[in-house]
Amino acid sequence: MSGETADEGAALLDDLRAAIGRYVVLPSDEALTAVTLWVVASHIQPALQHAPRLAVVGPTKGCGKSRVLDVLHETVHQPMMTLNTSPAVVFRVIGKNPPTLLVDEADTIFGPKAGDKEDLRGLLNAGHQRNRPAWRISGPEHKPTAFPTFAMAALAGIGDLPDTIMDRAVVLRMQKRKPGERIAPFRSRYSVPELNALRDRLTAWLAPLRSTAEGSVPQMPVEDRAADTWEPLVIVADLAGGHWPSRARAACLAMTRNEVIQDEQTTLKTRLLRDVRRVFEQEGHREALRSQDLLAAPLQDAEAPWAEYGTKGLNAYHLANLLRDFGISPANHRFENGRQAKAYARNQLLDAWARYCPDPAQPAPTAEETARRAPGKPPAPPSGTLPIGPPGGPAGPKPTR
């Protein structure tokens, strides 16, 4: 097919957007626009100053995250799947014309079991901006060597990725399809040729526009790091013309605002975890506390937001809803007086406390833990407690938002 002209760019992006929308259900029209522009931007990576990440996250399996990567694999520039790829290989293939990294199960790279994937994690953190090499000892002479890291990357995983990724990413918050939402089945024999044809058209259209893209300084509707992340997408929208410049900026505003709201909710939930921990401390680290016991002190704190939360202040329903994302829920518990009530078990909260609001002070053991100690032996660490600090150090995962 002959190369597209700049005037035909809008129609080409329309075709790509329609094709992507046939195979995946994205959270919003703005998200579909963002994915389309991200794919296009991958074809002019050498002309860009920033390599935005695409964070494809969802609360559970089956939300379409891997299918997004399937579609990206057939449309982006020089895709490189990194699920089973050695980090050393990735370091050596990134150069002046870098591949587009596609990382499935990214939560395993940044979680507490990352292990030997530390090098890949460092590469993904550094590669958002040009001229941020990673230094490694390399070769038989063990010389310090600078490896380029600049490459666009799409990362799919369950739950939010670390701040270092999310703050540099266009974020797709995937959800399971509703019964009425239909998509076309992804079949290699006809889906791949269709998407590859769009990829080839993109390459042909953008080849003569690379120098234009390199000198482009678009007007951005956002500032700071959000502007760095979205600038490549706005650049290709401006190259396409038509309705794409306004569509790109509208998507930028909507999706960055959504992330601000998500951050506010995350901060609020983390505050609640700290306040709940404080109540347990004040109650002598009891095994479990009823909802009303947990609510009493926070509601009386004049500096806390809970008295004004909702319409009549924080209640048991709100408490359960805010803690649900941490895997915490009330359950029936029998108290000393023989009465049974819905309550929150301290052991169920330990993991969330250690991950999201670590306390430098070691939690005091419960009465049950103390009773398990053998007489005459040194005290053992309390059973069920976790190391203080987020897994993986400061770059550990954020809470699911």
XYZ file of N, CA and C in Angstrom, residues 233-351:
357
model
N 1.700 11.427 22.855
C 0.379 11.109 22.322
C -0.248 12.330 21.658
N -0.039 13.506 22.255
C -0.571 14.733 21.665
C 0.179 15.078 20.381
N 1.478 14.797 20.349
C 2.255 15.068 19.135
C 1.693 14.292 17.944
N 1.442 12.995 18.119
C 0.938 12.210 16.987
C -0.495 12.611 16.631
N -1.271 13.046 17.628
C -2.621 13.533 17.330
C -2.562 14.795 16.482
N -1.634 15.692 16.812
C -1.472 16.912 16.020
C -0.992 16.596 14.605
N -0.142 15.586 14.460
C 0.295 15.174 13.122
C -0.868 14.639 12.297
N -1.789 13.936 12.967
C -2.931 13.361 12.256
C -3.935 14.426 11.845
N -4.114 15.437 12.674
C -5.058 16.505 12.357
C -6.503 16.069 12.517
N -7.401 16.785 11.856
C -8.826 16.486 11.967
C -9.309 16.690 13.388
N -10.096 15.741 13.874
C -10.630 15.852 15.234
C -9.670 15.293 16.281
N -8.528 14.753 15.865
C -7.635 14.084 16.805
C -6.937 15.014 17.789
N -6.505 16.215 17.398
C -5.887 17.088 18.406
C -6.804 17.384 19.595
N -8.062 17.712 19.324
C -8.982 17.999 20.428
C -9.346 16.728 21.186
N -9.485 15.615 20.474
C -9.811 14.348 21.128
C -8.680 13.912 22.063
N -7.436 14.091 21.627
C -6.293 13.697 22.452
C -6.229 14.515 23.731
N -6.423 15.821 23.614
C -6.330 16.676 24.798
C -7.494 16.424 25.754
N -8.670 16.122 25.215
C -9.803 15.785 26.086
C -9.532 14.487 26.844
N -8.957 13.492 26.158
C -8.612 12.232 26.821
C -7.548 12.451 27.885
N -6.572 13.298 27.578
C -5.515 13.614 28.543
C -6.101 14.201 29.818
N -6.969 15.183 29.678
C -7.570 15.816 30.852
C -8.412 14.828 31.657
N -9.252 14.064 30.963
C -10.158 13.147 31.661
C -9.387 12.071 32.415
N -8.365 11.498 31.776
C -7.670 10.376 32.398
C -6.707 10.816 33.501
N -6.095 11.980 33.351
C -5.239 12.467 34.437
C -6.079 12.889 35.643
N -7.241 13.476 35.399
C -8.136 13.815 36.517
C -8.598 12.562 37.243
N -8.880 11.512 36.493
C -9.298 10.257 37.108
C -8.213 9.709 38.022
N -6.964 9.836 37.612
C -5.876 9.346 38.450
C -5.703 10.201 39.706
N -5.974 11.502 39.597
C -5.933 12.358 40.787
C -6.969 11.883 41.801
N -8.165 11.560 41.312
C -9.223 11.056 42.201
C -8.803 9.729 42.826
N -8.197 8.852 42.008
C -7.734 7.573 42.540
C -6.688 7.780 43.625
N -5.780 8.734 43.415
C -4.752 9.016 44.419
C -5.370 9.514 45.719
N -6.391 10.370 45.589
C -7.057 10.880 46.786
C -7.724 9.749 47.567
N -8.355 8.814 46.839
C -8.993 7.681 47.501
C -7.957 6.794 48.179
N -6.831 6.608 47.509
C -5.770 5.791 48.092
C -5.246 6.415 49.373
N -5.032 7.720 49.345
C -4.555 8.416 50.538
C -5.555 8.272 51.682
N -6.839 8.384 51.361
C -7.878 8.266 52.377
C -7.892 6.863 52.979
N -7.762 5.844 52.137
C -7.782 4.469 52.635
C -6.565 4.181 53.501
N -5.415 4.722 53.114
C -4.217 4.528 53.923
C -4.364 5.216 55.274
N -4.983 6.391 55.283
C -5.250 7.097 56.546
C -6.147 6.238 57.444
N -7.147 5.601 56.841
C -8.048 4.761 57.623
C -7.294 3.570 58.228
N -6.384 2.962 57.451
C -5.594 1.856 57.994
C -4.799 2.298 59.217
N -4.201 3.488 59.144
C -3.431 3.988 60.281
C -4.327 4.227 61.491
N -5.502 4.796 61.247
C -6.408 5.081 62.363
C -6.927 3.795 62.998
N -7.200 2.786 62.175
C -7.652 1.497 62.704
C -6.550 0.860 63.541
N -5.315 0.949 63.060
C -4.198 0.405 63.831
C -4.074 1.119 65.179
N -4.281 2.430 65.184
C -4.173 3.194 66.427
C -5.236 2.728 67.439
N -6.437 2.418 66.948
C -7.487 1.937 67.847
C -7.086 0.591 68.454
N -6.551 -0.310 67.639
C -6.099 -1.598 68.169
C -5.011 -1.400 69.224
N -4.105 -0.453 68.981
C -3.050 -0.183 69.965
C -3.650 0.318 71.269
N -4.614 1.238 71.167
C -5.257 1.784 72.366
C -6.042 0.720 73.128
N -6.526 -0.303 72.408
C -7.299 -1.377 73.036
C -6.420 -2.553 73.448
N -5.105 -2.336 73.475
C -4.195 -3.382 73.941
C -3.993 -4.506 72.957
N -4.099 -4.218 71.658
C -3.872 -5.223 70.610
C -4.769 -6.438 70.800
N -6.031 -6.175 71.027
C -6.984 -7.266 71.193
C -7.094 -8.067 69.902
N -7.567 -9.296 70.041
C -7.650 -10.213 68.899
C -8.611 -9.705 67.832
N -9.697 -9.066 68.255
C -10.685 -8.553 67.302
C -11.452 -7.405 67.933
N -11.962 -6.513 67.072
C -12.770 -5.383 67.525
C -13.993 -5.243 66.618
N -15.123 -4.902 67.256
C -16.352 -4.676 66.495
C -16.250 -3.372 65.702
N -17.067 -3.261 64.677
C -17.047 -2.074 63.829
C -17.251 -0.807 64.645
N -18.231 -0.822 65.567
C -18.498 0.393 66.343
C -17.327 0.748 67.246
N -16.561 -0.272 67.688
C -15.370 0.008 68.494
C -14.296 0.694 67.656
N -14.174 0.274 66.397
C -13.183 0.877 65.510
C -13.579 2.282 65.082
N -14.867 2.553 65.024
C -15.352 3.850 64.530
C -15.337 4.935 65.607
N -15.464 4.559 66.859
C -15.683 5.550 67.916
C -14.576 6.590 67.989
N -13.333 6.153 68.118
C -12.230 7.107 68.287
C -11.983 7.950 67.030
N -11.919 7.366 65.831
C -11.714 8.201 64.636
C -12.791 9.257 64.434
N -14.044 8.929 64.770
C -15.123 9.901 64.587
C -14.995 11.077 65.553
N -14.345 10.862 66.689
C -14.189 11.936 67.675
C -12.935 12.771 67.439
N -12.092 12.338 66.491
C -10.861 13.066 66.201
C -11.187 14.277 65.325
N -11.015 15.462 65.877
C -11.387 16.685 65.154
C -10.523 16.919 63.924
N -9.308 16.351 63.903
C -8.415 16.562 62.769
C -8.567 15.494 61.689
N -9.382 14.493 61.939
C -9.601 13.419 60.962
C -10.792 13.770 60.065
N -10.848 13.190 58.864
C -11.940 13.520 57.935
C -13.201 12.697 58.154
N -13.220 11.804 59.158
C -14.280 10.803 59.219
C -15.625 11.358 59.688
N -15.634 12.379 60.524
C -16.918 12.917 60.997
C -17.716 13.534 59.857
N -17.024 13.964 58.799
C -17.706 14.588 57.661
C -17.741 13.680 56.433
N -17.347 12.424 56.621
C -17.332 11.494 55.488
C -18.766 11.091 55.146
N -19.100 11.099 53.849
C -20.464 10.783 53.446
C -21.423 11.872 53.881
N -22.646 11.501 54.179
C -23.655 12.485 54.578
C -23.756 12.632 56.099
N -23.472 11.539 56.833
C -23.609 11.578 58.290
C -22.372 11.046 58.998
N -21.252 11.055 58.339
C -20.025 10.562 58.945
C -19.771 9.104 58.609
N -18.565 8.677 58.871
C -18.157 7.303 58.585
C -19.011 6.320 59.375
N -19.542 5.313 58.695
C -20.321 4.282 59.370
C -19.763 2.901 59.035
N -20.407 1.854 59.545
C -19.894 0.492 59.368
C -19.835 0.098 57.900
N -20.819 0.549 57.125
C -20.820 0.239 55.696
C -19.624 0.887 55.001
N -19.391 2.165 55.297
C -18.245 2.859 54.712
C -16.935 2.178 55.105
N -16.837 1.792 56.366
C -15.628 1.158 56.875
C -15.322 -0.110 56.075
N -16.328 -0.951 55.893
C -16.126 -2.194 55.142
C -15.768 -1.914 53.693
N -16.408 -0.917 53.116
C -16.158 -0.598 51.704
C -14.740 -0.082 51.485
N -14.248 0.748 52.396
C -12.907 1.316 52.248
C -11.810 0.277 52.476
N -12.078 -0.690 53.354
C -11.064 -1.699 53.661
C -11.092 -2.888 52.701
N -12.135 -2.982 51.890
C -12.309 -4.150 51.019
C -11.156 -4.313 50.040
N -10.645 -3.201 49.505
C -9.575 -3.286 48.513
C -8.288 -3.872 49.091
N -8.143 -3.865 50.400
C -6.970 -4.450 51.035
C -7.193 -5.920 51.389
N -8.324 -6.480 50.975
C -8.629 -7.864 51.323
C -9.077 -8.031 52.757
N -9.638 -6.956 53.337
C -10.057 -6.966 54.742
C -11.573 -6.863 54.803
N -12.195 -7.746 55.553
C -13.655 -7.701 55.694
C -14.038 -8.206 57.083
N -15.170 -7.755 57.612
C -15.594 -8.224 58.941
C -16.103 -9.663 58.871
N -16.007 -10.348 59.985
C -16.505 -11.723 60.074
C -17.072 -11.946 61.469
N -17.868 -12.982 61.613
C -18.444 -13.296 62.923
C -17.330 -13.688 63.897
N -17.402 -13.108 65.110
C -16.393 -13.385 66.135
C -17.085 -13.485 67.493
N -16.666 -14.473 68.266
C -17.254 -14.649 69.601
C -16.341 -13.982 70.630
N -16.905 -13.060 71.400
C -16.138 -12.302 72.387
C -16.179 -12.993 73.754
N -15.437 -12.395 74.713
C -15.269 -13.035 76.018
C -16.594 -13.259 76.740
N -17.558 -12.363 76.542
C -18.844 -12.498 77.228
C -19.755 -13.529 76.581
N -19.242 -14.209 75.559
C -20.027 -15.235 74.893
C -20.876 -14.725 73.759
N -20.956 -13.424 73.613
C -21.761 -12.865 72.536
C -20.987 -12.874 71.217
N -21.727 -13.104 70.135
C -21.123 -13.126 68.801
C -21.504 -11.864 68.045
N -20.547 -11.296 67.333
C -20.823 -10.063 66.575
C -19.865 -9.983 65.392
N -20.238 -9.181 64.404
C -19.346 -8.903 63.275
C -18.167 -8.078 63.790
N -16.969 -8.495 63.444
C -15.790 -7.810 63.965
C -14.639 -7.947 62.970
N -13.609 -7.124 63.194
C -12.395 -7.167 62.378
C -11.288 -7.822 63.187
N -10.712 -8.889 62.635
C -9.639 -9.598 63.315
C -8.311 -8.870 63.091
N -7.547 -8.720 64.166
C -6.260 -8.035 64.071
C -5.323 -8.742 63.091
N -5.299 -10.077 63.119
C -4.405 -10.819 62.228
C -4.704 -10.547 60.753
N -5.961 -10.235 60.449
C -6.313 -9.950 59.056
C -5.778 -8.591 58.605
N -5.472 -7.725 59.547
C -4.998 -6.384 59.226
C -3.474 -6.281 59.168
N -2.768 -7.255 59.695
C -1.316 -7.161 59.805
C -0.640 -6.971 58.448
N -1.076 -7.709 57.452
C -0.446 -7.622 56.131
C -0.597 -6.220 55.545
